[in-house]
């Protein structure tokens, strides 16, 4: 059973929360990270503790799950070791032999780059510079780094064999559809494609093996860094509406816009989701905080979800009602999905 979780806007829609929920609810055997690298920031709130993850898959909260990082992903070893420590996952986390390695010189190069800093608004975590070196075939891979020896495995083989045995595998994407190098708002994008197809390629599974693609939208749109954002709200208005957020990795203020059906439709086209997850419904509808049943939702929230289903023609199977992993309305049984 293979599920792929990807973001339909500009990142920061709450993939970390969705993946952590699914890893427990579906008792995942493997949670594997695709996407770019430590430019991502995924937040998990579990057992009263907040984790800000940039390398370790958000499904670590399921202690039984094997945690994998795909060959297409980039790892910055100091950050990786720090998170492995923080999540206490040393005995069950592995990366592919061919996972790309970010070196300090990549980070330093990006820190110096006016183009990435001033124009693009990059996170300057070395991802773009490392991707360039990879394309030029001079990037070091995980198998070249002695300190990573105990963390190496054949990730695509592990995932494909697990699927052969009907095990539960969740793939965690990063960034968001419109930050895709190919399909996003170029040049204000990240250094790779990040749609569902690429997340599969990052870990080495073919598209025919996918059972579910879960496209995550936040109840409003945010964007950090430069580039177009339709119907962007003045920051004061965003604050007034309670939509003010600060970026996980860089601490920058996130730009805000209302939920955007034009973006959402295109994200559906680009990712072919079987399900949609809506996060932060409790930010738009405060009274819905922590609810666990669709029937209990306020009229406004129900109308919002029904409009999404009508206009996008994809079922909204998961509705997040708070930051904690278990603050979730899970409609998959009611909708006949599981
Ligand atoms: P880079 O990938 O760090 O070079 O950043 C390129 C653009 O993507 C910038 O606008 C970043 O703010 C944005 N970006 C990269 N990673 C994330 C993420 O995980 N969430 C949100 N925005 C991101
Ligand atoms: Mg983020």
PDB file of N, CA and C in Angstrom, residues 80-174:
ATOM      1  N   UNK A  80      21.520  16.312   9.659  1.00  0.00           N
ATOM      2  CA  UNK A  80      20.998  14.937   9.761  1.00  0.00           C
ATOM      3  C   UNK A  80      21.310  14.351  11.134  1.00  0.00           C
ATOM      4  N   UNK A  81      22.572  14.448  11.570  1.00  0.00           N
ATOM      5  CA  UNK A  81      22.955  13.863  12.867  1.00  0.00           C
ATOM      6  C   UNK A  81      22.192  14.527  14.009  1.00  0.00           C
ATOM      7  N   UNK A  82      22.018  15.835  13.910  1.00  0.00           N
ATOM      8  CA  UNK A  82      21.315  16.565  14.957  1.00  0.00           C
ATOM      9  C   UNK A  82      19.861  16.067  15.097  1.00  0.00           C
ATOM     10  N   UNK A  83      19.213  15.888  13.949  1.00  0.00           N
ATOM     11  CA  UNK A  83      17.802  15.450  13.992  1.00  0.00           C
ATOM     12  C   UNK A  83      17.655  13.994  14.423  1.00  0.00           C
ATOM     13  N   UNK A  84      18.617  13.156  14.025  1.00  0.00           N
ATOM     14  CA  UNK A  84      18.567  11.749  14.427  1.00  0.00           C
ATOM     15  C   UNK A  84      18.646  11.679  15.952  1.00  0.00           C
ATOM     16  N   UNK A  85      19.502  12.530  16.499  1.00  0.00           N
ATOM     17  CA  UNK A  85      19.649  12.634  17.942  1.00  0.00           C
ATOM     18  C   UNK A  85      18.362  13.116  18.599  1.00  0.00           C
ATOM     19  N   UNK A  86      17.826  14.209  18.038  1.00  0.00           N
ATOM     20  CA  UNK A  86      16.634  14.845  18.585  1.00  0.00           C
ATOM     21  C   UNK A  86      15.428  13.896  18.565  1.00  0.00           C
ATOM     22  N   UNK A  87      15.346  13.045  17.543  1.00  0.00           N
ATOM     23  CA  UNK A  87      14.187  12.160  17.395  1.00  0.00           C
ATOM     24  C   UNK A  87      14.475  10.747  17.916  1.00  0.00           C
ATOM     25  N   UNK A  88      15.721  10.532  18.323  1.00  0.00           N
ATOM     26  CA  UNK A  88      16.130   9.232  18.843  1.00  0.00           C
ATOM     27  C   UNK A  88      15.804   8.097  17.853  1.00  0.00           C
ATOM     28  N   UNK A  89      16.277   8.240  16.641  1.00  0.00           N
ATOM     29  CA  UNK A  89      15.913   7.288  15.572  1.00  0.00           C
ATOM     30  C   UNK A  89      17.131   6.573  14.965  1.00  0.00           C
ATOM     31  N   UNK A  90      18.245   6.607  15.685  1.00  0.00           N
ATOM     32  CA  UNK A  90      19.512   6.087  15.166  1.00  0.00           C
ATOM     33  C   UNK A  90      19.413   4.645  14.631  1.00  0.00           C
ATOM     34  N   UNK A  91      18.612   3.843  15.308  1.00  0.00           N
ATOM     35  CA  UNK A  91      18.563   2.422  14.948  1.00  0.00           C
ATOM     36  C   UNK A  91      17.584   2.108  13.820  1.00  0.00           C
ATOM     37  N   UNK A  92      16.894   3.096  13.284  1.00  0.00           N
ATOM     38  CA  UNK A  92      15.886   2.773  12.249  1.00  0.00           C
ATOM     39  C   UNK A  92      15.816   3.796  11.131  1.00  0.00           C
ATOM     40  N   UNK A  93      16.882   4.566  10.949  1.00  0.00           N
ATOM     41  CA  UNK A  93      16.888   5.522   9.842  1.00  0.00           C
ATOM     42  C   UNK A  93      18.050   5.224   8.896  1.00  0.00           C
ATOM     43  N   UNK A  94      17.736   5.255   7.603  1.00  0.00           N
ATOM     44  CA  UNK A  94      18.744   4.968   6.576  1.00  0.00           C
ATOM     45  C   UNK A  94      18.544   5.895   5.392  1.00  0.00           C
ATOM     46  N   UNK A  95      19.622   6.129   4.667  1.00  0.00           N
ATOM     47  CA  UNK A  95      19.500   6.857   3.411  1.00  0.00           C
ATOM     48  C   UNK A  95      20.075   5.982   2.308  1.00  0.00           C
ATOM     49  N   UNK A  96      19.770   6.328   1.084  1.00  0.00           N
ATOM     50  CA  UNK A  96      20.268   5.548  -0.039  1.00  0.00           C
ATOM     51  C   UNK A  96      21.777   5.769  -0.210  1.00  0.00           C
ATOM     52  N   UNK A  97      22.454   4.763  -0.728  1.00  0.00           N
ATOM     53  CA  UNK A  97      23.896   4.916  -1.050  1.00  0.00           C
ATOM     54  C   UNK A  97      24.127   6.153  -1.905  1.00  0.00           C
ATOM     55  N   UNK A  98      23.120   6.440  -2.760  1.00  0.00           N
ATOM     56  CA  UNK A  98      23.307   7.522  -3.745  1.00  0.00           C
ATOM     57  C   UNK A  98      22.622   8.835  -3.367  1.00  0.00           C
ATOM     58  N   UNK A  99      22.216   8.967  -2.103  1.00  0.00           N
ATOM     59  CA  UNK A  99      21.684  10.255  -1.639  1.00  0.00           C
ATOM     60  C   UNK A  99      22.796  11.307  -1.771  1.00  0.00           C
ATOM     61  N   UNK A 100      22.433  12.499  -2.234  1.00  0.00           N
ATOM     62  CA  UNK A 100      23.432  13.551  -2.468  1.00  0.00           C
ATOM     63  C   UNK A 100      23.838  14.248  -1.176  1.00  0.00           C
ATOM     64  N   UNK A 101      25.079  14.680  -1.119  1.00  0.00           N
ATOM     65  CA  UNK A 101      25.598  15.299   0.109  1.00  0.00           C
ATOM     66  C   UNK A 101      25.884  16.787  -0.094  1.00  0.00           C
ATOM     67  N   UNK A 102      25.310  17.603   0.775  1.00  0.00           N
ATOM     68  CA  UNK A 102      25.597  19.041   0.787  1.00  0.00           C
ATOM     69  C   UNK A 102      26.826  19.258   1.664  1.00  0.00           C
ATOM     70  N   UNK A 103      27.804  19.972   1.108  1.00  0.00           N
ATOM     71  CA  UNK A 103      28.994  20.308   1.904  1.00  0.00           C
ATOM     72  C   UNK A 103      28.908  21.765   2.338  1.00  0.00           C
ATOM     73  N   UNK A 104      29.735  22.127   3.332  1.00  0.00           N
ATOM     74  CA  UNK A 104      29.737  23.517   3.825  1.00  0.00           C
ATOM     75  C   UNK A 104      29.945  24.512   2.689  1.00  0.00           C
ATOM     76  N   UNK A 105      30.774  24.135   1.724  1.00  0.00           N
ATOM     77  CA  UNK A 105      31.046  25.090   0.642  1.00  0.00           C
ATOM     78  C   UNK A 105      29.779  25.403  -0.176  1.00  0.00           C
ATOM     79  N   UNK A 106      28.842  24.458  -0.243  1.00  0.00           N
ATOM     80  CA  UNK A 106      27.582  24.733  -0.950  1.00  0.00           C
ATOM     81  C   UNK A 106      26.768  25.767  -0.180  1.00  0.00           C
ATOM     82  N   UNK A 107      26.736  25.598   1.127  1.00  0.00           N
ATOM     83  CA  UNK A 107      25.973  26.534   1.968  1.00  0.00           C
ATOM     84  C   UNK A 107      26.616  27.920   1.877  1.00  0.00           C
ATOM     85  N   UNK A 108      27.946  27.953   1.995  1.00  0.00           N
ATOM     86  CA  UNK A 108      28.658  29.246   1.946  1.00  0.00           C
ATOM     87  C   UNK A 108      28.445  29.936   0.613  1.00  0.00           C
ATOM     88  N   UNK A 109      28.479  29.166  -0.456  1.00  0.00           N
ATOM     89  CA  UNK A 109      28.270  29.759  -1.787  1.00  0.00           C
ATOM     90  C   UNK A 109      26.878  30.410  -1.865  1.00  0.00           C
ATOM     91  N   UNK A 110      25.873  29.725  -1.343  1.00  0.00           N
ATOM     92  CA  UNK A 110      24.508  30.282  -1.400  1.00  0.00           C
ATOM     93  C   UNK A 110      24.363  31.495  -0.483  1.00  0.00           C
ATOM     94  N   UNK A 111      25.051  31.457   0.654  1.00  0.00           N
ATOM     95  CA  UNK A 111      24.993  32.613   1.571  1.00  0.00           C
ATOM     96  C   UNK A 111      25.542  33.863   0.883  1.00  0.00           C
ATOM     97  N   UNK A 112      26.551  33.651   0.017  1.00  0.00           N
ATOM     98  CA  UNK A 112      27.184  34.788  -0.669  1.00  0.00           C
ATOM     99  C   UNK A 112      26.389  35.259  -1.881  1.00  0.00           C
ATOM    100  N   UNK A 113      25.494  34.420  -2.399  1.00  0.00           N
ATOM    101  CA  UNK A 113      24.856  34.688  -3.690  1.00  0.00           C
ATOM    102  C   UNK A 113      23.754  35.753  -3.584  1.00  0.00           C
ATOM    103  N   UNK A 114      23.960  36.866  -4.255  1.00  0.00           N
ATOM    104  CA  UNK A 114      22.931  37.923  -4.276  1.00  0.00           C
ATOM    105  C   UNK A 114      21.715  37.444  -5.054  1.00  0.00           C
ATOM    106  N   UNK A 115      21.970  36.696  -6.121  1.00  0.00           N
ATOM    107  CA  UNK A 115      20.878  36.190  -6.950  1.00  0.00           C
ATOM    108  C   UNK A 115      19.913  35.361  -6.099  1.00  0.00           C
ATOM    109  N   UNK A 116      20.451  34.387  -5.339  1.00  0.00           N
ATOM    110  CA  UNK A 116      19.583  33.530  -4.519  1.00  0.00           C
ATOM    111  C   UNK A 116      19.006  34.293  -3.333  1.00  0.00           C
ATOM    112  N   UNK A 117      19.817  35.152  -2.734  1.00  0.00           N
ATOM    113  CA  UNK A 117      19.377  35.867  -1.534  1.00  0.00           C
ATOM    114  C   UNK A 117      18.363  36.943  -1.868  1.00  0.00           C
ATOM    115  N   UNK A 118      18.807  37.931  -2.629  1.00  0.00           N
ATOM    116  CA  UNK A 118      17.957  39.105  -2.871  1.00  0.00           C
ATOM    117  C   UNK A 118      16.854  38.824  -3.880  1.00  0.00           C
ATOM    118  N   UNK A 119      17.201  38.125  -4.976  1.00  0.00           N
ATOM    119  CA  UNK A 119      16.183  37.961  -6.018  1.00  0.00           C
ATOM    120  C   UNK A 119      15.199  36.827  -5.690  1.00  0.00           C
ATOM    121  N   UNK A 120      15.731  35.648  -5.422  1.00  0.00           N
ATOM    122  CA  UNK A 120      14.864  34.466  -5.291  1.00  0.00           C
ATOM    123  C   UNK A 120      14.299  34.332  -3.870  1.00  0.00           C
ATOM    124  N   UNK A 121      15.085  34.777  -2.892  1.00  0.00           N
ATOM    125  CA  UNK A 121      14.640  34.571  -1.508  1.00  0.00           C
ATOM    126  C   UNK A 121      14.825  33.132  -1.069  1.00  0.00           C
ATOM    127  N   UNK A 122      15.932  32.542  -1.493  1.00  0.00           N
ATOM    128  CA  UNK A 122      16.239  31.147  -1.162  1.00  0.00           C
ATOM    129  C   UNK A 122      16.444  30.963   0.342  1.00  0.00           C
ATOM    130  N   UNK A 123      16.309  29.726   0.810  1.00  0.00           N
ATOM    131  CA  UNK A 123      16.609  29.413   2.212  1.00  0.00           C
ATOM    132  C   UNK A 123      18.120  29.366   2.454  1.00  0.00           C
ATOM    133  N   UNK A 124      18.894  29.350   1.388  1.00  0.00           N
ATOM    134  CA  UNK A 124      20.363  29.348   1.443  1.00  0.00           C
ATOM    135  C   UNK A 124      20.910  28.201   2.296  1.00  0.00           C
ATOM    136  N   UNK A 125      20.364  27.030   2.049  1.00  0.00           N
ATOM    137  CA  UNK A 125      20.788  25.840   2.784  1.00  0.00           C
ATOM    138  C   UNK A 125      21.695  24.951   1.928  1.00  0.00           C
ATOM    139  N   UNK A 126      22.129  25.468   0.780  1.00  0.00           N
ATOM    140  CA  UNK A 126      23.088  24.739  -0.052  1.00  0.00           C
ATOM    141  C   UNK A 126      22.451  23.790  -1.050  1.00  0.00           C
ATOM    142  N   UNK A 127      21.127  23.739  -1.088  1.00  0.00           N
ATOM    143  CA  UNK A 127      20.456  22.744  -1.938  1.00  0.00           C
ATOM    144  C   UNK A 127      20.693  23.012  -3.427  1.00  0.00           C
ATOM    145  N   UNK A 128      20.507  24.269  -3.855  1.00  0.00           N
ATOM    146  CA  UNK A 128      20.676  24.587  -5.277  1.00  0.00           C
ATOM    147  C   UNK A 128      22.102  24.340  -5.747  1.00  0.00           C
ATOM    148  N   UNK A 129      23.070  24.774  -4.950  1.00  0.00           N
ATOM    149  CA  UNK A 129      24.479  24.596  -5.342  1.00  0.00           C
ATOM    150  C   UNK A 129      24.820  23.108  -5.418  1.00  0.00           C
ATOM    151  N   UNK A 130      24.284  22.324  -4.495  1.00  0.00           N
ATOM    152  CA  UNK A 130      24.544  20.878  -4.518  1.00  0.00           C
ATOM    153  C   UNK A 130      23.860  20.220  -5.718  1.00  0.00           C
ATOM    154  N   UNK A 131      22.652  20.668  -6.047  1.00  0.00           N
ATOM    155  CA  UNK A 131      21.960  20.126  -7.222  1.00  0.00           C
ATOM    156  C   UNK A 131      22.757  20.404  -8.491  1.00  0.00           C
ATOM    157  N   UNK A 132      23.293  21.624  -8.570  1.00  0.00           N
ATOM    158  CA  UNK A 132      24.105  21.959  -9.750  1.00  0.00           C
ATOM    159  C   UNK A 132      25.299  21.010  -9.842  1.00  0.00           C
ATOM    160  N   UNK A 133      25.982  20.788  -8.716  1.00  0.00           N
ATOM    161  CA  UNK A 133      27.133  19.885  -8.741  1.00  0.00           C
ATOM    162  C   UNK A 133      26.710  18.461  -9.090  1.00  0.00           C
ATOM    163  N   UNK A 134      25.511  18.105  -8.684  1.00  0.00           N
ATOM    164  CA  UNK A 134      25.039  16.761  -9.010  1.00  0.00           C
ATOM    165  C   UNK A 134      24.819  16.639 -10.526  1.00  0.00           C
ATOM    166  N   UNK A 135      24.219  17.676 -11.099  1.00  0.00           N
ATOM    167  CA  UNK A 135      23.989  17.672 -12.547  1.00  0.00           C
ATOM    168  C   UNK A 135      25.330  17.618 -13.288  1.00  0.00           C
ATOM    169  N   UNK A 136      26.345  18.270 -12.732  1.00  0.00           N
ATOM    170  CA  UNK A 136      27.683  18.255 -13.344  1.00  0.00           C
ATOM    171  C   UNK A 136      28.454  16.973 -12.992  1.00  0.00           C
ATOM    172  N   UNK A 137      27.796  16.117 -12.210  1.00  0.00           N
ATOM    173  CA  UNK A 137      28.354  14.830 -11.791  1.00  0.00           C
ATOM    174  C   UNK A 137      29.646  14.964 -11.011  1.00  0.00           C
ATOM    175  N   UNK A 138      29.660  15.993 -10.140  1.00  0.00           N
ATOM    176  CA  UNK A 138      30.794  16.083  -9.224  1.00  0.00           C
ATOM    177  C   UNK A 138      30.371  16.133  -7.756  1.00  0.00           C
ATOM    178  N   UNK A 139      29.091  15.912  -7.473  1.00  0.00           N
ATOM    179  CA  UNK A 139      28.632  15.940  -6.076  1.00  0.00           C
ATOM    180  C   UNK A 139      29.019  14.643  -5.374  1.00  0.00           C
ATOM    181  N   UNK A 140      29.423  14.752  -4.105  1.00  0.00           N
ATOM    182  CA  UNK A 140      29.665  13.540  -3.316  1.00  0.00           C
ATOM    183  C   UNK A 140      28.326  12.890  -2.969  1.00  0.00           C
ATOM    184  N   UNK A 141      28.337  11.590  -2.881  1.00  0.00           N
ATOM    185  CA  UNK A 141      27.129  10.858  -2.497  1.00  0.00           C
ATOM    186  C   UNK A 141      27.330  10.280  -1.089  1.00  0.00           C
ATOM    187  N   UNK A 142      26.228   9.850  -0.488  1.00  0.00           N
ATOM    188  CA  UNK A 142      26.302   9.341   0.890  1.00  0.00           C
ATOM    189  C   UNK A 142      27.350   8.240   1.033  1.00  0.00           C
ATOM    190  N   UNK A 143      27.495   7.388   0.009  1.00  0.00           N
ATOM    191  CA  UNK A 143      28.449   6.270   0.105  1.00  0.00           C
ATOM    192  C   UNK A 143      29.898   6.743   0.149  1.00  0.00           C
ATOM    193  N   UNK A 144      30.138   8.014  -0.169  1.00  0.00           N
ATOM    194  CA  UNK A 144      31.505   8.558  -0.120  1.00  0.00           C
ATOM    195  C   UNK A 144      31.866   9.102   1.261  1.00  0.00           C
ATOM    196  N   UNK A 145      30.905   9.114   2.189  1.00  0.00           N
ATOM    197  CA  UNK A 145      31.128   9.776   3.485  1.00  0.00           C
ATOM    198  C   UNK A 145      31.244   8.716   4.587  1.00  0.00           C
ATOM    199  N   UNK A 146      32.432   8.610   5.195  1.00  0.00           N
ATOM    200  CA  UNK A 146      32.679   7.565   6.201  1.00  0.00           C
ATOM    201  C   UNK A 146      31.681   7.590   7.350  1.00  0.00           C
ATOM    202  N   UNK A 147      31.370   8.806   7.844  1.00  0.00           N
ATOM    203  CA  UNK A 147      30.520   8.920   9.042  1.00  0.00           C
ATOM    204  C   UNK A 147      29.089   8.441   8.772  1.00  0.00           C
ATOM    205  N   UNK A 148      28.727   8.303   7.508  1.00  0.00           N
ATOM    206  CA  UNK A 148      27.357   7.888   7.187  1.00  0.00           C
ATOM    207  C   UNK A 148      27.247   6.383   6.959  1.00  0.00           C
ATOM    208  N   UNK A 149      28.384   5.679   7.071  1.00  0.00           N
ATOM    209  CA  UNK A 149      28.407   4.270   6.668  1.00  0.00           C
ATOM    210  C   UNK A 149      27.272   3.456   7.298  1.00  0.00           C
ATOM    211  N   UNK A 150      27.036   3.661   8.589  1.00  0.00           N
ATOM    212  CA  UNK A 150      26.021   2.839   9.278  1.00  0.00           C
ATOM    213  C   UNK A 150      24.579   3.218   8.899  1.00  0.00           C
ATOM    214  N   UNK A 151      24.433   4.293   8.119  1.00  0.00           N
ATOM    215  CA  UNK A 151      23.088   4.747   7.753  1.00  0.00           C
ATOM    216  C   UNK A 151      22.740   4.445   6.291  1.00  0.00           C
ATOM    217  N   UNK A 152      23.558   3.635   5.622  1.00  0.00           N
ATOM    218  CA  UNK A 152      23.345   3.433   4.180  1.00  0.00           C
ATOM    219  C   UNK A 152      22.521   2.184   3.890  1.00  0.00           C
ATOM    220  N   UNK A 153      21.658   2.292   2.900  1.00  0.00           N
ATOM    221  CA  UNK A 153      20.944   1.102   2.426  1.00  0.00           C
ATOM    222  C   UNK A 153      20.472   1.342   0.993  1.00  0.00           C
ATOM    223  N   UNK A 154      19.915   0.288   0.380  1.00  0.00           N
ATOM    224  CA  UNK A 154      19.336   0.427  -0.959  1.00  0.00           C
ATOM    225  C   UNK A 154      17.853   0.783  -0.757  1.00  0.00           C
ATOM    226  N   UNK A 155      17.545   2.059  -0.774  1.00  0.00           N
ATOM    227  CA  UNK A 155      16.205   2.526  -0.421  1.00  0.00           C
ATOM    228  C   UNK A 155      15.156   2.039  -1.413  1.00  0.00           C
ATOM    229  N   UNK A 156      15.433   2.116  -2.710  1.00  0.00           N
ATOM    230  CA  UNK A 156      14.402   1.704  -3.668  1.00  0.00           C
ATOM    231  C   UNK A 156      14.114   0.211  -3.532  1.00  0.00           C
ATOM    232  N   UNK A 157      15.157  -0.595  -3.296  1.00  0.00           N
ATOM    233  CA  UNK A 157      14.939  -2.029  -3.102  1.00  0.00           C
ATOM    234  C   UNK A 157      14.098  -2.267  -1.838  1.00  0.00           C
ATOM    235  N   UNK A 158      14.440  -1.586  -0.764  1.00  0.00           N
ATOM    236  CA  UNK A 158      13.706  -1.768   0.505  1.00  0.00           C
ATOM    237  C   UNK A 158      12.229  -1.424   0.320  1.00  0.00           C
ATOM    238  N   UNK A 159      11.939  -0.338  -0.384  1.00  0.00           N
ATOM    239  CA  UNK A 159      10.542   0.071  -0.562  1.00  0.00           C
ATOM    240  C   UNK A 159       9.802  -0.890  -1.491  1.00  0.00           C
ATOM    241  N   UNK A 160      10.421  -1.232  -2.597  1.00  0.00           N
ATOM    242  CA  UNK A 160       9.743  -2.126  -3.550  1.00  0.00           C
ATOM    243  C   UNK A 160       9.506  -3.508  -2.947  1.00  0.00           C
ATOM    244  N   UNK A 161      10.452  -4.006  -2.162  1.00  0.00           N
ATOM    245  CA  UNK A 161      10.252  -5.314  -1.499  1.00  0.00           C
ATOM    246  C   UNK A 161       9.150  -5.228  -0.453  1.00  0.00           C
ATOM    247  N   UNK A 162       9.102  -4.113   0.268  1.00  0.00           N
ATOM    248  CA  UNK A 162       8.036  -3.941   1.269  1.00  0.00           C
ATOM    249  C   UNK A 162       6.679  -3.932   0.569  1.00  0.00           C
ATOM    250  N   UNK A 163       6.591  -3.271  -0.579  1.00  0.00           N
ATOM    251  CA  UNK A 163       5.320  -3.230  -1.320  1.00  0.00           C
ATOM    252  C   UNK A 163       4.943  -4.615  -1.836  1.00  0.00           C
ATOM    253  N   UNK A 164       5.945  -5.393  -2.237  1.00  0.00           N
ATOM    254  CA  UNK A 164       5.679  -6.778  -2.681  1.00  0.00           C
ATOM    255  C   UNK A 164       5.008  -7.575  -1.567  1.00  0.00           C
ATOM    256  N   UNK A 165       5.348  -7.227  -0.315  1.00  0.00           N
ATOM    257  CA  UNK A 165       4.795  -7.960   0.839  1.00  0.00           C
ATOM    258  C   UNK A 165       3.561  -7.266   1.403  1.00  0.00           C
ATOM    259  N   UNK A 166       2.975  -6.352   0.616  1.00  0.00           N
ATOM    260  CA  UNK A 166       1.761  -5.624   1.037  1.00  0.00           C
ATOM    261  C   UNK A 166       1.945  -4.778   2.289  1.00  0.00           C
ATOM    262  N   UNK A 167       3.141  -4.311   2.512  1.00  0.00           N
ATOM    263  CA  UNK A 167       3.363  -3.454   3.682  1.00  0.00           C
ATOM    264  C   UNK A 167       2.907  -2.029   3.378  1.00  0.00           C
ATOM    265  N   UNK A 168       2.798  -1.238   4.441  1.00  0.00           N
ATOM    266  CA  UNK A 168       2.305   0.136   4.313  1.00  0.00           C
ATOM    267  C   UNK A 168       3.489   1.102   4.191  1.00  0.00           C
ATOM    268  N   UNK A 169       3.534   1.804   3.072  1.00  0.00           N
ATOM    269  CA  UNK A 169       4.642   2.739   2.819  1.00  0.00           C
ATOM    270  C   UNK A 169       4.060   4.125   2.532  1.00  0.00           C
ATOM    271  N   UNK A 170       4.615   5.124   3.203  1.00  0.00           N
ATOM    272  CA  UNK A 170       4.196   6.515   2.969  1.00  0.00           C
ATOM    273  C   UNK A 170       5.395   7.297   2.441  1.00  0.00           C
ATOM    274  N   UNK A 171       5.193   8.015   1.350  1.00  0.00           N
ATOM    275  CA  UNK A 171       6.252   8.878   0.823  1.00  0.00           C
ATOM    276  C   UNK A 171       5.930  10.323   1.171  1.00  0.00           C
ATOM    277  N   UNK A 172       6.902  10.992   1.749  1.00  0.00           N
ATOM    278  CA  UNK A 172       6.723  12.382   2.189  1.00  0.00           C
ATOM    279  C   UNK A 172       7.430  13.319   1.208  1.00  0.00           C
ATOM    280  N   UNK A 173       6.632  14.149   0.530  1.00  0.00           N
ATOM    281  CA  UNK A 173       7.219  15.138  -0.369  1.00  0.00           C
ATOM    282  C   UNK A 173       7.640  16.379   0.388  1.00  0.00           C
ATOM    283  N   UNK A 174       8.312  17.288  -0.287  1.00  0.00           N
ATOM    284  CA  UNK A 174       8.689  18.561   0.352  1.00  0.00           C
ATOM    285  C   UNK A 174       8.306  19.734  -0.554  1.00  0.00           C
TER     286      UNK A 174
END
